[in-house]
Tab-separated table of C-alpha atoms and ligand atoms in Angstrom:
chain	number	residue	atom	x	y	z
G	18	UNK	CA	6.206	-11.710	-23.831
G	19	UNK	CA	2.724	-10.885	-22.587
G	20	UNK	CA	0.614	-11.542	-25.913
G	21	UNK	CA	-1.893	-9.650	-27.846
G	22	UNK	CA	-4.543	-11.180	-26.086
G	23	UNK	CA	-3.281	-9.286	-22.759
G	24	UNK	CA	-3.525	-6.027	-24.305
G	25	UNK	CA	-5.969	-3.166	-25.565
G	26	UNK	CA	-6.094	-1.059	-28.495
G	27	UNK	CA	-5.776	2.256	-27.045
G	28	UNK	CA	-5.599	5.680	-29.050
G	29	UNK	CA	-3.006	8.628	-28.200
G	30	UNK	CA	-5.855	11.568	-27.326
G	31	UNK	CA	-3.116	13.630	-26.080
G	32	UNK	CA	0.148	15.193	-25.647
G	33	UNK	CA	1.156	17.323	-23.098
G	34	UNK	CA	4.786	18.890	-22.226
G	35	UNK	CA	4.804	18.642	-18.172
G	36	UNK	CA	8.586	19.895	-18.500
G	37	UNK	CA	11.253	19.958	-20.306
G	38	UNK	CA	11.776	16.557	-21.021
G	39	UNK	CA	8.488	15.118	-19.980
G	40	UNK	CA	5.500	14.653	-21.706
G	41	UNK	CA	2.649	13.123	-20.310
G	42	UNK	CA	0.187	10.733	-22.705
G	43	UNK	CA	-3.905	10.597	-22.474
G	44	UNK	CA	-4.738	7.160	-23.594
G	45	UNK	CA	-7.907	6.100	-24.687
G	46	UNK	CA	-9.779	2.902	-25.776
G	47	UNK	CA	-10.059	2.475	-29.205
G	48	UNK	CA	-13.219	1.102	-29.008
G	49	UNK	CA	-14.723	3.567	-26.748
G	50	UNK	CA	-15.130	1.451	-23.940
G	51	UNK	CA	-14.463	1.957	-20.405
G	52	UNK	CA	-10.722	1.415	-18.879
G	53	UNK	CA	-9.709	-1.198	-16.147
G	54	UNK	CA	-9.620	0.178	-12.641
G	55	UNK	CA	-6.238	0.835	-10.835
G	56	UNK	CA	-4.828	0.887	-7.898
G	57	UNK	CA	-1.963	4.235	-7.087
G	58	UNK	CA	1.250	3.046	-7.810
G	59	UNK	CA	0.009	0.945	-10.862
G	60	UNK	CA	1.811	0.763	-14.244
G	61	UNK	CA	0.631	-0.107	-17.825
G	62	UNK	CA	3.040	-1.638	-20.727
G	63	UNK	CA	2.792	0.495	-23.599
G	64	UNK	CA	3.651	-2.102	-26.710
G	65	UNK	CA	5.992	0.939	-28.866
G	66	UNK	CA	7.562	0.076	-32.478
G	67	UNK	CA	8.926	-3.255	-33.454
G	68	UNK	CA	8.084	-5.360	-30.076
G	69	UNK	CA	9.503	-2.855	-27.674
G	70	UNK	CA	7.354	-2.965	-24.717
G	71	UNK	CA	7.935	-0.314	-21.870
G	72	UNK	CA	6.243	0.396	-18.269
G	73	UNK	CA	4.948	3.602	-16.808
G	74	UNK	CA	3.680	4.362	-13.868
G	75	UNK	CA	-0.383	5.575	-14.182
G	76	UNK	CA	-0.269	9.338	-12.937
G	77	UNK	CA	-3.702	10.428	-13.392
G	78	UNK	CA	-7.528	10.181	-11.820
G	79	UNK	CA	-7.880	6.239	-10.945
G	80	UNK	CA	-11.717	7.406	-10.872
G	81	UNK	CA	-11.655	8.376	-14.463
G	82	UNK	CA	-12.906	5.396	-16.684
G	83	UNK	CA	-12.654	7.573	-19.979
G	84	UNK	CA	-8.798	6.732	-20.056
G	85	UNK	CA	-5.331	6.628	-18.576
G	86	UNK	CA	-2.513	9.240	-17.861
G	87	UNK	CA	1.367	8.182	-18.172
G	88	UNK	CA	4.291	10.736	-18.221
G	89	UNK	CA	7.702	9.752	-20.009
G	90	UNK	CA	11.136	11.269	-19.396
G	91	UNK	CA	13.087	12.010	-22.744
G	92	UNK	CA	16.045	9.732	-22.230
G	93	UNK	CA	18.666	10.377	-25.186
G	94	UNK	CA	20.604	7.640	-24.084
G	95	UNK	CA	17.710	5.454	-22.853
G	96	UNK	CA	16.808	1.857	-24.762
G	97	UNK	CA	14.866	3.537	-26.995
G	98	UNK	CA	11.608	3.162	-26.294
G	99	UNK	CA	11.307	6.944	-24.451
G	100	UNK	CA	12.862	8.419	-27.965
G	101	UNK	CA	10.139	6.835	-29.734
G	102	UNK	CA	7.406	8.343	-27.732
G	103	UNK	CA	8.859	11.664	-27.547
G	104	UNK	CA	10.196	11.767	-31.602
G	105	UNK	CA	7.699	9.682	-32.974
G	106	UNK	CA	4.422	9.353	-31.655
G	107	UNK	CA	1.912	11.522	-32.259
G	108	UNK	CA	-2.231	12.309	-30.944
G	109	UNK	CA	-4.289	9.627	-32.947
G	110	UNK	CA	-1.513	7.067	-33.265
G	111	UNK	CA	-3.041	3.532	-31.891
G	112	UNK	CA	-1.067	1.205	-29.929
G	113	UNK	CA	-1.422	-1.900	-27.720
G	114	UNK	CA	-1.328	-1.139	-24.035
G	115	UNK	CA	-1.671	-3.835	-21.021
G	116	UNK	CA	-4.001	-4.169	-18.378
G	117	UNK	CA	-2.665	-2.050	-14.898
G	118	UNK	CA	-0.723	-3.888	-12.749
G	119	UNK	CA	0.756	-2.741	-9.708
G	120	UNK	CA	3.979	-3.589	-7.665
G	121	UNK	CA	4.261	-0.742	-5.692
G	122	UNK	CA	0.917	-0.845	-4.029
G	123	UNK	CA	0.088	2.013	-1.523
G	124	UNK	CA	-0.825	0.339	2.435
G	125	UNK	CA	-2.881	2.455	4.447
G	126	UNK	CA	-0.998	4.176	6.826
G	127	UNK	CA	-1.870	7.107	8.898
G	128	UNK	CA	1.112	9.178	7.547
G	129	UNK	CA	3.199	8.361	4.557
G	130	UNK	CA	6.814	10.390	3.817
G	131	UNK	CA	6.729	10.039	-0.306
G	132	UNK	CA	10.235	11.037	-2.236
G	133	UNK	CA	10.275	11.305	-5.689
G	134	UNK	CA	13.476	12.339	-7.658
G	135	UNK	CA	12.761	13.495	-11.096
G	136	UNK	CA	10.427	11.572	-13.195
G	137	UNK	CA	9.744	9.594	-10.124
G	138	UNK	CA	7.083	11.805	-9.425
G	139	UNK	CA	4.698	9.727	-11.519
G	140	UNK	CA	3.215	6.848	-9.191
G	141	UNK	CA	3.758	8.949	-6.394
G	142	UNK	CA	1.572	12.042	-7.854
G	143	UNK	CA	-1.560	9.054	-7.351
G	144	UNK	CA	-0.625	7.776	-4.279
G	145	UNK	CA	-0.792	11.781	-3.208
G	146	UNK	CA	-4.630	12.044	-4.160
G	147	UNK	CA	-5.101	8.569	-2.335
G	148	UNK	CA	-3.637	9.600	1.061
G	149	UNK	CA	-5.665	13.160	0.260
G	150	UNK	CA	-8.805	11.151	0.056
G	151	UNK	CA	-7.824	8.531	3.224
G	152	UNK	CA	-7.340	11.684	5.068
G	153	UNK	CA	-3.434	10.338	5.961
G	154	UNK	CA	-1.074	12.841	7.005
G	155	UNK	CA	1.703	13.053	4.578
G	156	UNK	CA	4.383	15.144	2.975
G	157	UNK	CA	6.093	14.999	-0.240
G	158	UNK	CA	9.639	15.708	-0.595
G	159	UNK	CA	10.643	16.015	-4.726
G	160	UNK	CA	14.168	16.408	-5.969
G	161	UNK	CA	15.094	17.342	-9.636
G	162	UNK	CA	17.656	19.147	-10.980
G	163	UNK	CA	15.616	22.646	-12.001
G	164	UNK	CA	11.960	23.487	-11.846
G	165	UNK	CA	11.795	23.635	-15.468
G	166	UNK	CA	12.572	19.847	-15.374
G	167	UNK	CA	10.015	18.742	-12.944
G	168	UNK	CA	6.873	17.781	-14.155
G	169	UNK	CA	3.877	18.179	-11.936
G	170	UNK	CA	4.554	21.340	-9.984
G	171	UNK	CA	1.367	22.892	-10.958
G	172	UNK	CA	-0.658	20.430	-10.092
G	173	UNK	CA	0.894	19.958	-6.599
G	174	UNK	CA	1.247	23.274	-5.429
G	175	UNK	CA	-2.120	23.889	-4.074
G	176	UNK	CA	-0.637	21.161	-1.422
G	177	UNK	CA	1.187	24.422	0.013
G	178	UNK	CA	3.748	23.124	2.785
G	179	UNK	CA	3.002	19.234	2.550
G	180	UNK	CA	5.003	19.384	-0.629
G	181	UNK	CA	9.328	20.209	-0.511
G	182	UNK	CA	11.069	21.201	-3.706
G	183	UNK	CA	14.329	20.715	-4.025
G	184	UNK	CA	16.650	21.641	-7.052
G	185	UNK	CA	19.774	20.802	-7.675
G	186	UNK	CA	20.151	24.090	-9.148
G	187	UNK	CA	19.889	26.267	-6.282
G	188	UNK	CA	19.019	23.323	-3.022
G	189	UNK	CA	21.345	20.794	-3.781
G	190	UNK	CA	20.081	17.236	-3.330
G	191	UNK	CA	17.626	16.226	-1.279
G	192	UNK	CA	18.461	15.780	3.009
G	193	UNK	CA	17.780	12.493	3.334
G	194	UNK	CA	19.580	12.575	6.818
G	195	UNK	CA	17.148	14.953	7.672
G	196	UNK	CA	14.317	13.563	6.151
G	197	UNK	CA	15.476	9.685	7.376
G	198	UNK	CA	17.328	9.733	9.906
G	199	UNK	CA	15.132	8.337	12.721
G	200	UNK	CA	12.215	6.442	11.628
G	201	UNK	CA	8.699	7.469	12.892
G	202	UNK	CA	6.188	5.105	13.881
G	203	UNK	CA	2.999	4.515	11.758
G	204	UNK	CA	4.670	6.616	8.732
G	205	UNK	CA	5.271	4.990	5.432
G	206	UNK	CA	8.140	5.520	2.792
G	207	UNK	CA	7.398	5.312	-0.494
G	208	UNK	CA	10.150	6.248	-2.864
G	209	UNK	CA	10.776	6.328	-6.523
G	210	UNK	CA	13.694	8.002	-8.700
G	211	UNK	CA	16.712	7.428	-10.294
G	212	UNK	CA	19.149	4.391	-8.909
G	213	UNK	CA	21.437	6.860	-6.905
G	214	UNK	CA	18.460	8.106	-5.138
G	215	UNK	CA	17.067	4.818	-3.969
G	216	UNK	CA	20.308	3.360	-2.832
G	217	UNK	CA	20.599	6.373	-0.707
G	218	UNK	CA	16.635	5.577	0.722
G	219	UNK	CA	18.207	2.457	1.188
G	220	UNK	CA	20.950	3.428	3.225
G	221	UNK	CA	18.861	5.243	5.587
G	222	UNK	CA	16.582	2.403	6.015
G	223	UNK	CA	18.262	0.508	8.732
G	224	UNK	CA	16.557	2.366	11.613
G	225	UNK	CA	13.144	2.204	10.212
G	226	UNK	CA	10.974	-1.036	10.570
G	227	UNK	CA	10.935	-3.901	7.910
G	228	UNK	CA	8.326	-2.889	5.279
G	229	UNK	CA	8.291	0.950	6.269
G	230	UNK	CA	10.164	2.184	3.349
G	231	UNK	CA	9.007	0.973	0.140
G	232	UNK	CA	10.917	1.817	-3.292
G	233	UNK	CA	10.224	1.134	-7.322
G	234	UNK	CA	12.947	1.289	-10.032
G	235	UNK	CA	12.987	2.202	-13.434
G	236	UNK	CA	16.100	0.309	-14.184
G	237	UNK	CA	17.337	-3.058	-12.305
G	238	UNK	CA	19.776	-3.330	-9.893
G	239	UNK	CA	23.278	-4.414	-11.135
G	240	UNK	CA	24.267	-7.702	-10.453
G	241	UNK	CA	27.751	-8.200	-9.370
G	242	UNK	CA	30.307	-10.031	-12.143
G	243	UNK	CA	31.202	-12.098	-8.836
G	244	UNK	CA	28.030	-13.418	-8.373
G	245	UNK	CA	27.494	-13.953	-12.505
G	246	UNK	CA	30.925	-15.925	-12.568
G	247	UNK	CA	29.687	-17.585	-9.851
G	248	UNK	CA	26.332	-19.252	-11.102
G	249	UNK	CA	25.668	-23.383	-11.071
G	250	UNK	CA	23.239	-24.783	-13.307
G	251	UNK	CA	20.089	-25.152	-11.953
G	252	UNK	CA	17.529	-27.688	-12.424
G	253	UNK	CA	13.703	-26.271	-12.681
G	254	UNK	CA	10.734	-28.577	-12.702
G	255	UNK	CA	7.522	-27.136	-13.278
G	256	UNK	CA	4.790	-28.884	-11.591
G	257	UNK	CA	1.670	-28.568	-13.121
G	258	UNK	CA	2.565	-29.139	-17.042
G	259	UNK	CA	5.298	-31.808	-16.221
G	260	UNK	CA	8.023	-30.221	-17.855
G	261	UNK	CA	11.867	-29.884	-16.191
G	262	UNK	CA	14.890	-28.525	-17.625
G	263	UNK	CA	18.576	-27.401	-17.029
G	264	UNK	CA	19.119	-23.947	-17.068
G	265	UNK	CA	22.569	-23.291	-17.989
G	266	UNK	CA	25.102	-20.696	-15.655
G	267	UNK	CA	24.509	-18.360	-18.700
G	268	UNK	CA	20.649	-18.626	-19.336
G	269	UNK	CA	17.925	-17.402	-17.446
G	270	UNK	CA	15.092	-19.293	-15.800
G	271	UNK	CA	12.931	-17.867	-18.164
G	272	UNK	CA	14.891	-18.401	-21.781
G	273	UNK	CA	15.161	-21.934	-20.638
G	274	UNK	CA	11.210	-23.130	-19.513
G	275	UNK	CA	10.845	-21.035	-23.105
G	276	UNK	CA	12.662	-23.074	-24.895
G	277	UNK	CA	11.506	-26.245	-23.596
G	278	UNK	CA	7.819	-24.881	-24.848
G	279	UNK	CA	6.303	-23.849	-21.314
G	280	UNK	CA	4.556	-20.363	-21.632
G	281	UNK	CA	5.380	-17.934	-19.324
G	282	UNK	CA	4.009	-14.554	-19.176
G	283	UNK	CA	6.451	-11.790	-19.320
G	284	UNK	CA	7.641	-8.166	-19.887
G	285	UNK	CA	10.574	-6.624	-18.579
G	286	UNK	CA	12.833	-9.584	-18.586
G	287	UNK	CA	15.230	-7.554	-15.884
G	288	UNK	CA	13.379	-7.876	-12.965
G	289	UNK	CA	11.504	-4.576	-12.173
G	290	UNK	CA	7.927	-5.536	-13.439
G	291	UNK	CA	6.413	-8.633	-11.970
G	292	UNK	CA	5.066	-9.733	-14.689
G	293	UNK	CA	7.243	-13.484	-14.853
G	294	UNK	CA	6.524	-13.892	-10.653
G	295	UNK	CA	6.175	-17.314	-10.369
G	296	UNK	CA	5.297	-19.201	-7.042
G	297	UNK	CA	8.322	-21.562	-5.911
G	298	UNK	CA	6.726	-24.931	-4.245
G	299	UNK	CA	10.114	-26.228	-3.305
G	300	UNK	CA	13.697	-25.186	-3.088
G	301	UNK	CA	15.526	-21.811	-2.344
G	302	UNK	CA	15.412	-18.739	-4.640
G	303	UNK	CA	18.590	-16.763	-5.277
G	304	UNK	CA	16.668	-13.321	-6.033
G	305	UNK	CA	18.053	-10.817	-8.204
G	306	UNK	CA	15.096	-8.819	-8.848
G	307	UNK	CA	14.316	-5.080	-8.462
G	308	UNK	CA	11.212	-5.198	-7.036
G	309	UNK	CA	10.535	-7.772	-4.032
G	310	UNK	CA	11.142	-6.498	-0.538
G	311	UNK	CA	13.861	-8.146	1.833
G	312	UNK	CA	10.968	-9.897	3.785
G	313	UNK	CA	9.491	-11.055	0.767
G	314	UNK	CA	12.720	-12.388	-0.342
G	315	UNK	CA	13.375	-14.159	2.525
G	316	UNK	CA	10.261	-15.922	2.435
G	317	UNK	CA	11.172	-18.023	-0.882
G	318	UNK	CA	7.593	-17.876	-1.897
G	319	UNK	CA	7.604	-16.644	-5.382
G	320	UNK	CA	10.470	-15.583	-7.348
G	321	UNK	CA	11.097	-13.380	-10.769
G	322	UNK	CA	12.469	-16.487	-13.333
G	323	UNK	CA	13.444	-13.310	-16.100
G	324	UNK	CA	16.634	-12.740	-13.886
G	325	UNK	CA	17.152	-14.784	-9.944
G	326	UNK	CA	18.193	-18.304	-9.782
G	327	UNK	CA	18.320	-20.936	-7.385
G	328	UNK	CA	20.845	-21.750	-4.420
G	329	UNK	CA	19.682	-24.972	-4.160
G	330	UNK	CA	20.957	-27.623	-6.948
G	331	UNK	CA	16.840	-27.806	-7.381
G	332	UNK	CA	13.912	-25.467	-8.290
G	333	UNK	CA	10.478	-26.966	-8.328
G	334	UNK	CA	7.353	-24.315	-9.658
G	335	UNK	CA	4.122	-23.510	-9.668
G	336	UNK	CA	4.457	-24.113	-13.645
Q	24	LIG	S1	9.534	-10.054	-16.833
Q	24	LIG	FE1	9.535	-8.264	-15.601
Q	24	LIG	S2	10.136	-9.005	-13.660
Q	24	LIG	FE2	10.389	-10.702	-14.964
């Protein structure tokens, strides 16, 4: 787990219902002091009740050093960790909070086509003020299933046109035919929303450049019972402390070099934050992450150890 020592004591200064469903946290330093900068497209760990630890995307000013802005869905049948921010935590409460990092990093681009599908509005509402102040050309097409549900509205309408609405409720779903369908040069696709969403992107990404269309998920990609039954041991050295081990066909990368007493750092453990990348000096990578693009895949050079493996009998790491 990332420790105490990677964290901040940060106060709750406010609450805010964005919609039904969503309310959006001010956090600010405990001790008064300025926050770390970020990048749009950044996220924070939020350290909730009894070692739950939970990334949002940042959503607010990344000019304001008085404190961050996350919004949270209300998600009854979530993990948990949503229920305790919407039941539970209150202005005033204190809680540990990472620095920003951020795996869904804005390029510059000239034009950028952002989709957001419900509470994937949040990184994208940033990366909207950064185009705005790069002076890209962009448009923003947002799905949900009613107004009432979508946060943000009011604070994107003065966008006029740039900005699509589309509700489930009286639009349908989002025309990603329409919106996809041929890719245009020097445009960027950023996209963030529920799984069904992004496999959709995803679908419509074959005509578009490698790189062009760039997504983040909430939740990790499933990994087929095939490929599960199908898993070897694996044998990971790590290079710089010395230490090797077997990880078994039904341990992870990261339980194992844990066990044997290397410290990695750590969040998620399912592949969508980052945190456990680790940079592969030898061998193949057998990626199961969320987060890393096909090209970056491809190239072997790091690899999440919380969920991928190995298709070579050998791993060696930057460890
Ligand atoms: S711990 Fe989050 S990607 Fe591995």
């Amino acid at each position: 787990m990332t420790t105490d020592a990677d964290t901040v004591a940060m106060m709750v200064r406010q609450m805010r219902v964005e919609s039904s469903g969503v309310v959006s946290l001010r956090l600010e330093r405990q001790d008064g002091g300025a926050v770390d900068r970020w990048t749009p497209g950044a996220h924070l760990d939020l350290h909730l009740n009894r070692g739950t630890i939970r990334q949002y995307s940042l959503c607010g000013d990344p000019d304001d050093k008085t404190g961050y802005r996350v919004a949270i869905l209300h998600e009854v049948t979530g993990r948990g960790g949503s229920r305790h921010v919407h039941e539970t935590l209150r202005p005033g409460d204190s809680l540990s909070v990472s620095a920003p990092r951020n795996n869904f990093e804005l390029l510059p681009s000239p034009r950028y086509v952002f989709i957001a599908g419900g509470i994937g509005i949040t990184p994208i509402l940033a990366m909207i003020g950064e185009a705005e102040r790069m002076g890209a050309d962009w448009e923003l097409h947002y799905g949900g299933r009613a107004r009432t549900s979508m946060a943000f509205l009011d604070e994107l309408s003065p966008y006029g046109d740039r900005v699509h609405v589309v509700t489930e409720e009286t639009d349908g779903i989002l025309d990603l035919g329409g919106i996809l369908g041929t890719a245009r040069e020097g445009t960027l696709v950023y996209a963030c929303g529920p799984e069904g969403l992004l496999g959709a992107v995803e679908g419509f990404a074959g005509s578009w450049p490698d790189g062009a269309i760039r997504l983040e998920r909430f939740k990790a990609k499933e990994i087929p019972a095939d490929t599960l039954a199908g898993d070897r041991p694996v044998r990971v050295i790590c290079e710089r402390s010395g230490i090797s081990a077997t990880v078994a066909p039904d341990r992870t990368i990261l339980e194992t070099l844990e066990e044997s007493g290397v410290d990695v750092p750590n969040s998620c453990r399912e592949g969508i934050c980052g945190t456990c990348e680790t940079r592969v000096l030898a061998g193949t990578p057998d990626h199961r992450d969320s987060l890393l693009s096909s090209s970056e895949q491809e190239s072997g050079t790091t690899i999440m150890i919380c969920v991928s493996r190995a298709r070579s009998d050998e791993l060696v790491l930057d460890l």
